[in-house]
Amino acid sequence: GYVNEMINYINSLSPAFCSLTVKPTSYDEKSGKITIEVSGTRTGDFSKIYQNGAVTLYLTEDKVVGPQDCPYAMYEDYVHNHVLRHVATADFGDEITWNGLRFTKSFTIDTGEDWNVENMKAIAFVSKKVDENSTLDNIDVTNTADVSLSDMASAIATIHTDDANAKSEFYTLDGIRISDSNLGRGIFIQKK
């Protein structure tokens, strides 16, 4: 109970000046291209602190097996998590183009051959725009969001049929074709 009260108190003192949503919108398994949309809405005070702001998008992967050199041993099959696979923006973000108080930016990324999209996350954040004159004292992140890409990798976008009105064929569970007039009771495989 105390933790929730503290978090609510801290949030009231330091609110996020921009909402943030990260959403994968398409994945083509053949080409390996994934499209991710990042959007947000700023408060009226946002530009006083962040000017136009910047949005950054990283892709990370968990369960990457590879060597790990530890102080007393070398592990060949170490499981690495949070491996940075791709930075979709400039290293410190792309300047945000606002449409009123909202922004939406879409990124299409070629996934690498050795990437496992089912173990990946897209991580976005909104911050001050960083340039060569920025110091740690004036870099500020106002909000972050992430989303797992596992559902995109295993999702079926649409089902296409050659003929939705095609005649059905029926088979027993051991693969013997039977006519639909002889079905009776039981479990059958329907092929259409």
mmCIF file of C-alpha atoms in Angstrom:
data_model
loop_
_atom_site.group_PDB
_atom_site.id
_atom_site.type_symbol
_atom_site.label_atom_id
_atom_site.label_comp_id
_atom_site.label_asym_id
_atom_site.label_seq_id
_atom_site.Cartn_x
_atom_site.Cartn_y
_atom_site.Cartn_z
ATOM 1 C CA GLY A 1 0.000 0.000 0.000
ATOM 2 C CA TYR A 2 2.787 2.429 0.874
ATOM 3 C CA VAL A 3 4.581 1.818 -2.438
ATOM 4 C CA ASN A 4 1.496 2.791 -4.464
ATOM 5 C CA GLU A 5 1.059 5.935 -2.358
ATOM 6 C CA MET A 6 4.713 6.882 -2.907
ATOM 7 C CA ILE A 7 4.486 6.282 -6.667
ATOM 8 C CA ASN A 8 1.309 8.385 -6.903
ATOM 9 C CA TYR A 9 2.986 11.147 -4.888
ATOM 10 C CA ILE A 10 6.111 11.115 -7.066
ATOM 11 C CA ASN A 11 3.968 11.148 -10.219
ATOM 12 C CA SER A 12 2.080 14.168 -8.923
ATOM 13 C CA LEU A 13 5.400 16.011 -8.440
ATOM 14 C CA SER A 14 6.985 14.878 -11.730
ATOM 15 C CA PRO A 15 4.278 14.099 -14.276
ATOM 16 C CA ALA A 16 5.052 12.760 -17.730
ATOM 17 C CA PHE A 17 4.717 15.673 -20.134
ATOM 18 C CA CYS A 18 3.882 13.358 -23.030
ATOM 19 C CA SER A 19 1.868 10.157 -23.249
ATOM 20 C CA LEU A 20 3.511 7.406 -25.297
ATOM 21 C CA THR A 21 2.270 4.316 -27.131
ATOM 22 C CA VAL A 22 4.315 1.754 -29.081
ATOM 23 C CA LYS A 23 2.401 -0.550 -31.397
ATOM 24 C CA PRO A 24 3.648 -3.074 -33.953
ATOM 25 C CA THR A 25 1.352 -2.753 -36.978
ATOM 26 C CA SER A 26 2.659 -5.354 -39.441
ATOM 27 C CA TYR A 27 5.193 -8.128 -39.818
ATOM 28 C CA ASP A 28 6.089 -9.884 -43.068
ATOM 29 C CA GLU A 29 7.854 -13.108 -42.195
ATOM 30 C CA LYS A 30 9.125 -13.629 -45.767
ATOM 31 C CA SER A 31 10.838 -10.257 -46.125
ATOM 32 C CA GLY A 32 11.591 -9.890 -42.411
ATOM 33 C CA LYS A 33 10.141 -6.359 -42.381
ATOM 34 C CA ILE A 34 8.332 -5.190 -39.274
ATOM 35 C CA THR A 35 6.480 -1.883 -38.965
ATOM 36 C CA ILE A 36 6.148 -0.196 -35.588
ATOM 37 C CA GLU A 37 4.117 2.917 -34.846
ATOM 38 C CA VAL A 38 5.069 5.275 -32.016
ATOM 39 C CA SER A 39 2.598 7.965 -30.983
ATOM 40 C CA GLY A 40 1.953 10.356 -28.147
ATOM 41 C CA THR A 41 0.169 13.440 -26.888
ATOM 42 C CA ARG A 42 2.000 16.290 -25.181
ATOM 43 C CA THR A 43 0.803 18.538 -22.394
ATOM 44 C CA GLY A 44 0.729 22.303 -22.738
ATOM 45 C CA ASP A 45 3.958 22.638 -20.732
ATOM 46 C CA PHE A 46 5.920 20.137 -22.842
ATOM 47 C CA SER A 47 7.609 22.652 -25.173
ATOM 48 C CA LYS A 48 8.735 24.857 -22.263
ATOM 49 C CA ILE A 49 10.978 22.032 -21.074
ATOM 50 C CA TYR A 50 11.582 19.822 -24.118
ATOM 51 C CA GLN A 51 11.226 22.259 -27.046
ATOM 52 C CA ASN A 52 10.032 19.975 -29.908
ATOM 53 C CA GLY A 53 11.418 16.915 -28.143
ATOM 54 C CA ALA A 54 12.814 13.740 -29.680
ATOM 55 C CA VAL A 55 11.516 10.202 -30.067
ATOM 56 C CA THR A 56 13.865 7.208 -29.910
ATOM 57 C CA LEU A 57 13.071 3.604 -30.844
ATOM 58 C CA TYR A 58 15.233 0.601 -29.950
ATOM 59 C CA LEU A 59 14.687 -3.093 -30.681
ATOM 60 C CA THR A 60 16.050 -5.547 -28.124
ATOM 61 C CA GLU A 61 16.111 -9.331 -27.993
ATOM 62 C CA ASP A 62 16.145 -11.799 -25.101
ATOM 63 C CA LYS A 63 17.410 -15.401 -25.007
ATOM 64 C CA VAL A 64 20.360 -14.797 -27.335
ATOM 65 C CA VAL A 65 22.845 -17.641 -26.795
ATOM 66 C CA GLY A 66 26.520 -16.803 -27.181
ATOM 67 C CA PRO A 67 29.887 -16.700 -25.417
ATOM 68 C CA GLN A 68 30.339 -14.815 -22.147
ATOM 69 C CA ASP A 69 33.749 -14.196 -20.617
ATOM 70 C CA CYS A 70 33.377 -14.110 -16.831
ATOM 71 C CA PRO A 71 36.183 -13.477 -14.320
ATOM 72 C CA TYR A 72 36.755 -17.163 -13.539
ATOM 73 C CA ALA A 73 35.309 -18.969 -16.552
ATOM 74 C CA MET A 74 34.357 -18.720 -20.199
ATOM 75 C CA TYR A 75 30.798 -19.788 -21.005
ATOM 76 C CA GLU A 76 30.120 -20.683 -24.654
ATOM 77 C CA ASP A 77 26.336 -21.051 -24.284
ATOM 78 C CA TYR A 78 25.500 -18.099 -22.045
ATOM 79 C CA VAL A 79 21.933 -16.731 -22.423
ATOM 80 C CA HIS A 80 22.007 -12.952 -22.969
ATOM 81 C CA ASN A 81 18.910 -10.780 -22.420
ATOM 82 C CA HIS A 82 18.143 -7.214 -23.489
ATOM 83 C CA VAL A 83 20.542 -7.422 -26.449
ATOM 84 C CA LEU A 84 20.320 -4.204 -28.481
ATOM 85 C CA ARG A 85 19.535 -5.336 -32.034
ATOM 86 C CA HIS A 86 18.635 -2.092 -33.785
ATOM 87 C CA VAL A 87 18.302 1.651 -33.250
ATOM 88 C CA ALA A 88 15.528 2.806 -35.626
ATOM 89 C CA THR A 89 16.163 6.524 -35.046
ATOM 90 C CA ALA A 90 19.262 8.638 -34.705
ATOM 91 C CA ASP A 91 21.217 7.424 -31.668
ATOM 92 C CA PHE A 92 19.677 10.083 -29.436
ATOM 93 C CA GLY A 93 16.322 10.303 -31.189
ATOM 94 C CA ASP A 94 14.619 12.017 -34.100
ATOM 95 C CA GLU A 95 13.090 15.449 -33.603
ATOM 96 C CA ILE A 96 9.320 15.148 -33.214
ATOM 97 C CA THR A 97 7.008 16.704 -35.789
ATOM 98 C CA TRP A 98 3.796 17.631 -33.998
ATOM 99 C CA ASN A 99 0.285 17.757 -35.380
ATOM 100 C CA GLY A 100 -1.218 20.008 -32.744
ATOM 101 C CA LEU A 101 -0.583 18.227 -29.464
ATOM 102 C CA ARG A 102 -0.148 14.775 -31.085
ATOM 103 C CA PHE A 103 2.558 12.993 -33.012
ATOM 104 C CA THR A 104 2.699 9.669 -34.820
ATOM 105 C CA LYS A 105 5.799 8.217 -36.413
ATOM 106 C CA SER A 106 6.020 4.910 -38.223
ATOM 107 C CA PHE A 107 9.212 2.859 -38.576
ATOM 108 C CA THR A 108 9.768 -0.041 -40.981
ATOM 109 C CA ILE A 109 12.726 -2.189 -39.967
ATOM 110 C CA ASP A 110 14.445 -5.096 -41.708
ATOM 111 C CA THR A 111 14.950 -7.773 -39.082
ATOM 112 C CA GLY A 112 18.249 -9.602 -39.226
ATOM 113 C CA GLU A 113 18.512 -13.235 -40.279
ATOM 114 C CA ASP A 114 19.674 -14.331 -36.835
ATOM 115 C CA TRP A 115 17.017 -12.335 -34.952
ATOM 116 C CA ASN A 116 14.168 -14.164 -33.259
ATOM 117 C CA VAL A 117 11.255 -11.718 -33.384
ATOM 118 C CA GLU A 118 9.330 -13.831 -30.856
ATOM 119 C CA ASN A 119 11.919 -12.850 -28.202
ATOM 120 C CA MET A 120 12.052 -9.154 -29.097
ATOM 121 C CA LYS A 121 10.707 -5.894 -27.685
ATOM 122 C CA ALA A 122 10.303 -2.448 -29.187
ATOM 123 C CA ILE A 123 11.269 0.235 -26.653
ATOM 124 C CA ALA A 124 10.505 3.916 -27.273
ATOM 125 C CA PHE A 125 11.063 7.065 -25.294
ATOM 126 C CA VAL A 126 10.436 10.788 -25.590
ATOM 127 C CA SER A 127 13.181 13.134 -24.434
ATOM 128 C CA LYS A 128 14.838 16.463 -25.039
ATOM 129 C CA LYS A 129 16.602 16.600 -28.382
ATOM 130 C CA VAL A 130 20.263 15.876 -27.732
ATOM 131 C CA ASP A 131 22.961 17.629 -29.738
ATOM 132 C CA GLU A 132 26.729 18.066 -29.556
ATOM 133 C CA ASN A 133 26.321 20.738 -26.840
ATOM 134 C CA SER A 134 24.171 18.585 -24.538
ATOM 135 C CA THR A 135 25.497 17.494 -21.170
ATOM 136 C CA LEU A 136 24.151 14.952 -18.723
ATOM 137 C CA ASP A 137 22.631 17.847 -16.780
ATOM 138 C CA ASN A 138 20.296 18.826 -19.616
ATOM 139 C CA ILE A 139 19.290 15.446 -21.017
ATOM 140 C CA ASP A 140 15.801 14.546 -19.840
ATOM 141 C CA VAL A 141 13.431 11.668 -20.657
ATOM 142 C CA THR A 142 9.754 12.327 -19.964
ATOM 143 C CA ASN A 143 8.202 8.972 -20.829
ATOM 144 C CA THR A 144 8.984 5.446 -22.030
ATOM 145 C CA ALA A 145 6.911 2.583 -23.403
ATOM 146 C CA ASP A 146 7.649 -0.888 -24.700
ATOM 147 C CA VAL A 147 5.825 -3.715 -26.413
ATOM 148 C CA SER A 148 6.651 -7.364 -26.986
ATOM 149 C CA LEU A 149 6.870 -8.368 -30.646
ATOM 150 C CA SER A 150 6.122 -12.037 -29.899
ATOM 151 C CA ASP A 151 2.445 -11.730 -30.821
ATOM 152 C CA MET A 152 3.360 -10.187 -34.192
ATOM 153 C CA ALA A 153 5.701 -13.019 -35.044
ATOM 154 C CA SER A 154 3.145 -15.728 -34.415
ATOM 155 C CA ALA A 155 0.011 -13.907 -35.585
ATOM 156 C CA ILE A 156 -1.843 -14.773 -38.752
ATOM 157 C CA ALA A 157 -2.838 -11.472 -40.337
ATOM 158 C CA THR A 158 -5.546 -12.771 -42.687
ATOM 159 C CA ILE A 159 -6.816 -16.040 -44.078
ATOM 160 C CA HIS A 160 -7.157 -16.251 -47.852
ATOM 161 C CA THR A 161 -9.313 -18.840 -49.568
ATOM 162 C CA ASP A 162 -9.468 -19.838 -53.206
ATOM 163 C CA ASP A 163 -13.186 -20.561 -53.054
ATOM 164 C CA ALA A 164 -15.200 -19.889 -49.917
ATOM 165 C CA ASN A 165 -18.100 -21.915 -51.379
ATOM 166 C CA ALA A 166 -16.053 -25.014 -52.230
ATOM 167 C CA LYS A 167 -17.555 -28.418 -51.388
ATOM 168 C CA SER A 168 -16.273 -30.024 -48.199
ATOM 169 C CA GLU A 169 -14.506 -33.378 -48.077
ATOM 170 C CA PHE A 170 -14.644 -35.469 -44.908
ATOM 171 C CA TYR A 171 -12.079 -37.907 -43.485
ATOM 172 C CA THR A 172 -11.896 -40.178 -40.466
ATOM 173 C CA LEU A 173 -9.148 -39.466 -37.943
ATOM 174 C CA ASP A 174 -6.993 -42.150 -39.552
ATOM 175 C CA GLY A 175 -7.244 -40.399 -42.960
ATOM 176 C CA ILE A 176 -9.893 -42.449 -44.771
ATOM 177 C CA ARG A 177 -12.179 -40.312 -46.943
ATOM 178 C CA ILE A 178 -15.915 -40.804 -46.385
ATOM 179 C CA SER A 179 -18.972 -39.242 -47.960
ATOM 180 C CA ASP A 180 -20.842 -36.566 -46.025
ATOM 181 C CA SER A 181 -23.996 -38.741 -46.124
ATOM 182 C CA ASN A 182 -22.212 -41.416 -43.991
ATOM 183 C CA LEU A 183 -20.945 -39.106 -41.210
ATOM 184 C CA GLY A 184 -23.132 -40.218 -38.318
ATOM 185 C CA ARG A 185 -21.727 -39.518 -34.828
ATOM 186 C CA GLY A 186 -18.021 -39.026 -34.205
ATOM 187 C CA ILE A 187 -15.074 -36.753 -34.842
ATOM 188 C CA PHE A 188 -14.114 -36.088 -38.452
ATOM 189 C CA ILE A 189 -11.626 -33.962 -40.370
ATOM 190 C CA GLN A 190 -13.231 -31.487 -42.764
ATOM 191 C CA LYS A 191 -11.220 -30.276 -45.757
ATOM 192 C CA LYS A 192 -12.597 -27.421 -47.811
#
